[in-house]
XYZ file of C-alpha atoms in Angstrom:
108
model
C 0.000 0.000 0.000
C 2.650 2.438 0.619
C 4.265 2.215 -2.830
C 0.800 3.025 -4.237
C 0.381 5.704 -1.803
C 3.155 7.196 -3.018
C 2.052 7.242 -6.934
C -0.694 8.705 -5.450
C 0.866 11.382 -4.054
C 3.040 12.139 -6.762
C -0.378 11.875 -9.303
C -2.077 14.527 -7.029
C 1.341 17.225 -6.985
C 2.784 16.475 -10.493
C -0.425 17.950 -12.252
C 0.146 21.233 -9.746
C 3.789 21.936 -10.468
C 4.214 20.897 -14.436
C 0.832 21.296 -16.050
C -1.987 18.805 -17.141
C -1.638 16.944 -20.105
C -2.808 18.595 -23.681
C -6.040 17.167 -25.009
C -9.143 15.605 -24.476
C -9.667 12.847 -21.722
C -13.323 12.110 -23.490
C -13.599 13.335 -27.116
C -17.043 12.423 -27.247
C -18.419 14.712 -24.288
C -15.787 17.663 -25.090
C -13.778 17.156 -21.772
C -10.394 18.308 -21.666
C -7.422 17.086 -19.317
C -7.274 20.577 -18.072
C -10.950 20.732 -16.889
C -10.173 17.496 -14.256
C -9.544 18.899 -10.657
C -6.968 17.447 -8.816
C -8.310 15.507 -5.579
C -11.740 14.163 -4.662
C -13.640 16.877 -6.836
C -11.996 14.585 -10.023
C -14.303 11.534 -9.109
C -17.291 13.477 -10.209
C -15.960 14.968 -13.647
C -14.767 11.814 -14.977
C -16.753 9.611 -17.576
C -18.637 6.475 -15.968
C -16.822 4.781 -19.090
C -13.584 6.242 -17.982
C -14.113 4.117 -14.537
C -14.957 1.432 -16.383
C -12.091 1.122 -18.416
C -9.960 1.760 -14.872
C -11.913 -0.715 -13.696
C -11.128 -3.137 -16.499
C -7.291 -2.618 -16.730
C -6.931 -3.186 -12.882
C -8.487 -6.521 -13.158
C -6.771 -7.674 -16.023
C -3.209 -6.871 -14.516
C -4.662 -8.319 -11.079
C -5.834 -11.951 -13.038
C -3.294 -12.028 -15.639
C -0.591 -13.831 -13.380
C 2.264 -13.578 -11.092
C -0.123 -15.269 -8.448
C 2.868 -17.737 -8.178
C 5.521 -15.449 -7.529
C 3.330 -13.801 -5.217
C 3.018 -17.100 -3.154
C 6.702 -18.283 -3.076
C 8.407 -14.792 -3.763
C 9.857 -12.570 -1.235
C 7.109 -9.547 -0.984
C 8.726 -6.054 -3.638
C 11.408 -8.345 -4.926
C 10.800 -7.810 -8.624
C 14.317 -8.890 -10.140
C 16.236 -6.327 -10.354
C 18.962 -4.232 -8.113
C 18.332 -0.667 -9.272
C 16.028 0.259 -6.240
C 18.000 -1.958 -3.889
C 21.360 -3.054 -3.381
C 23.527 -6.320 -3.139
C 24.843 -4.636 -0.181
C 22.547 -6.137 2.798
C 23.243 -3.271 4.826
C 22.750 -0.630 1.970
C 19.789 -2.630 1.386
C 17.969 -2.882 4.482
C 18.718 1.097 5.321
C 16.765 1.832 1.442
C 13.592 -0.518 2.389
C 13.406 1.166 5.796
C 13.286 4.720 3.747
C 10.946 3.058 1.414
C 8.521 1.986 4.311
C 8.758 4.896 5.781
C 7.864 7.308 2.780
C 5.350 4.934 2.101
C 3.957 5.496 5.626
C 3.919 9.156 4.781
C 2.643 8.860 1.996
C -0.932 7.241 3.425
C -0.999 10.268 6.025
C -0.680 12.668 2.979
């Protein structure tokens, strides 16, 4: 949860500090990127289809696999060292900053 807390937070600033995207989000009903608030007030300006397809895409990355990994696996190991380190003590002192930006990130 904290990793996507932190998307979150960064989805909810990034729009603030460099701009919206250029275009429309629905075509269709004449909605632009730049008429979405940022925060709660977006839940009620976007499309019902535009939850659906959220909808959608979540499931289909939830039930498209990994459910073995996630089973045997160690929990955020995805692979690859550029996050972490081969270092355990490097390592250990980055996952404790992770969890604890993550835990910041859910107050925010």
């Amino acid at each position: 949860h904290g990793r996507i807390c932190m998307m979150a937070t960064m989805g909810y600033i990034t729009p603030e500090v460099i701009g919206k995207l250029p275009g429309y989000l629905s075509p269709s009903a004449g909605l632009k990127f730049a008429d979405i608030p940022n925060g709660l007030a977006a839940v009620s300006k976007v499309p019902t289809a535009g939850w659906a397809q959220i909808a959608a895409y979540f499931g289909f990355v939830e039930f498209s696999g990994g459910f073995t990994d996630y089973k045997t696996g160690t929990p955020g190991d995805y692979g690859f060292k550029v996050l972490t380190s081969s270092d355990p003590a490097e390592k250990t002192k980055k996952l404790a900053a992770e969890i604890a930006n993550g835990r910041l990130a859910m107050v925010a």
